[in-house]
Amino acid sequence: MTAAPTSQTNLFTSLTLEKHHHGMGCIKHEKGAAFRVWAPHAEELYLIGTFNDWDETATPMQPEGNGHWYVDVPGVEYGAEYLYLIHNGDESFRRIDPYAREVTNSVGNAMVHDPSFDWQGDDFQLAPLNELVIYEMHVGTFNATDESGPGTFAEAAKKLTYLKRLGVNAIQLMPLAEFAGDYSWGYNPAHIYAVESAYGGPKALKQLVRLAHQHGIGVILDVVYNHFGPSDLDIWQFDGWNENGKGGIYFYNDWRCSTPWGDTRPDYGRGEVRSYIHDNAMMWMEDYHMDGLRYDMTLFIRSVDGTEQSSIPEGWSLAQWVNRSIADRFPGAITIAEDLQNNEWLTKPVDFGGAGFNTQWDAGFVHPVRAAVQAANDSDRSMQAVRDAVCHRYNIDVFERVIYSESHDEVANGKQRVVSEIDPNDPTGLFAQKRSVLAATLVFTAPGVPMLFQGQEFLRYGWFDDSNPIDWDQAEEFSGIVRLYHDLIRLRLDRDGNSHGLTGQYVHVSHLNDSDKVIAFRRWRNDDPQRDVMVVLNFANINHHAYRIGFPTPGEWKCRFSSDAKIYSDEFGDAPIGDVVTDDEPWDGMSASAEIVLPPYTAVMFSRETATE
């Protein structure tokens, strides 16, 4: 084994560095491909692959200084497979390139990736936050048609027309970085630059994104930067070095390494690791035309164990760096935090010390809303808690929160779909339908960015399992409920010009009756006070024939939505709610009021008649 490179060699290579191709990993060029890897503790390093018949000494890499090694190999073609052979003392390691854009599988070989793709002029722009409706999707189970493997990007693409008809304008894909095995939620990334091969790989992902954009649907990607692996993780002790038996150069090697998923927290304070994560985020945005990123559990990026006493300042500053770069380089794209600690600083601007996320998942909404509809007894439903969920905000902008009643976390890990929590014995029965629809109505009428989880719109029951695909026959069986979600989304986005207030910043809970379990709130925008929306929800099994509520202005208010309508389910009562004309009796602090029909477990929505009607 040769001696470690001398300082003269380091000086020589640094002086000639400008002649080298820039970048990390495999850098394809007209005459072949260059390769660069960071391995500061390697004593010798070789490139092995199909282009040199895996000869362990044929292609030595040269040190460049600062722990980087480089070689330029003529004649290397796209599709070639390769590995790094690292020598450290008496030990040798075959490693997949940490920057590999494509791998044969999580324990296979890196591949020389062909990035070319015809985007066909794609210049899609994501809807603004107040006009965004997100559909969370797990590719492996969303539309899996082959029982021999998980669902693929190509199969998911076949349902884009359905999603467009439903009305959503963004899909949020659960993590797609190459993970161990073929079945996973995706939160165990082994190679963060490579696209999961079992789903179809890089080209198929680009095809899905391009087609989604052609359908008017944005694509947001879930990324995992709070930990890596923990299995099939070639960057673990990558060049042989570690301290305390921990992960080596890419990871903290002290108490800060500990996460709920293993001792694999990246070292956010090390420049090479910071760049590794930052550049990965930029890759998803630039190379795959993503419209935004959702960061998994930022709590464990900014702290070790979720407490302020164990904060990681460099994790916070890394999030700031990535978010600022996305904002600068990709105007209109969004970043979403999953933190779930009601921390307003996540969505404050970087210039004011915030992390710079555009919006964040809101635990202050999902938990009280689920509790309200899942309680077995009406007396246990708290209208005060529902009011607080409706009105919760982080800062000035109400759309700094994503609101939902189901997500992948909320329907697994000991929890089930809302309908199963309501009635485990009859999850598609009347009560499950009625009360789950109350939660859905709140999602689409309360201020915030609404999100639903795949299959929620046709009463998918049970719990989420990465090997249990959606049964699309349910979409036909419960087509009325699908229509209900379609109608709610249409109202949320003001598609017919009669629900303008739902896109606004303002909400006021005007009526709270905790005895009868009725709540009403007003939604509005300052630009047109004649287009307010009133939402009324009955959380009890009580049929009200003449229930009085206040209205902000006198006149005729049209019923835009009733969750009791039989078009949504044959089991619903189809009560004749109808339009109302207010009288001048003050009520709920308003100058006008009217008596309305309010069936059990029903949500209704009213707005003023518009000039075009």
Coordinates of C-alpha atoms in Angstrom, one line a residue, residues 137 142-143 154-165 215 217 472 475:
M137 CA -49.7 10.0 -2.0
F142 CA -51.6 4.4 -4.5
N143 CA -52.3 2.4 -7.6
A154 CA -46.2 4.9 -14.3
E155 CA -49.2 3.3 -12.5
A156 CA -49.7 6.5 -10.3
A157 CA -49.7 8.6 -13.5
K158 CA -52.8 6.7 -14.7
K159 CA -54.8 8.3 -11.9
L160 CA -53.9 11.9 -12.6
T161 CA -57.1 12.4 -14.6
Y162 CA -59.1 11.2 -11.6
L163 CA -57.2 13.6 -9.3
K164 CA -57.8 16.5 -11.7
R165 CA -61.5 15.7 -11.7
H215 CA -52.9 18.1 -15.8
I217 CA -51.2 19.5 -10.7
W472 CA -60.1 1.4 -6.2
A475 CA -64.1 4.7 -5.3

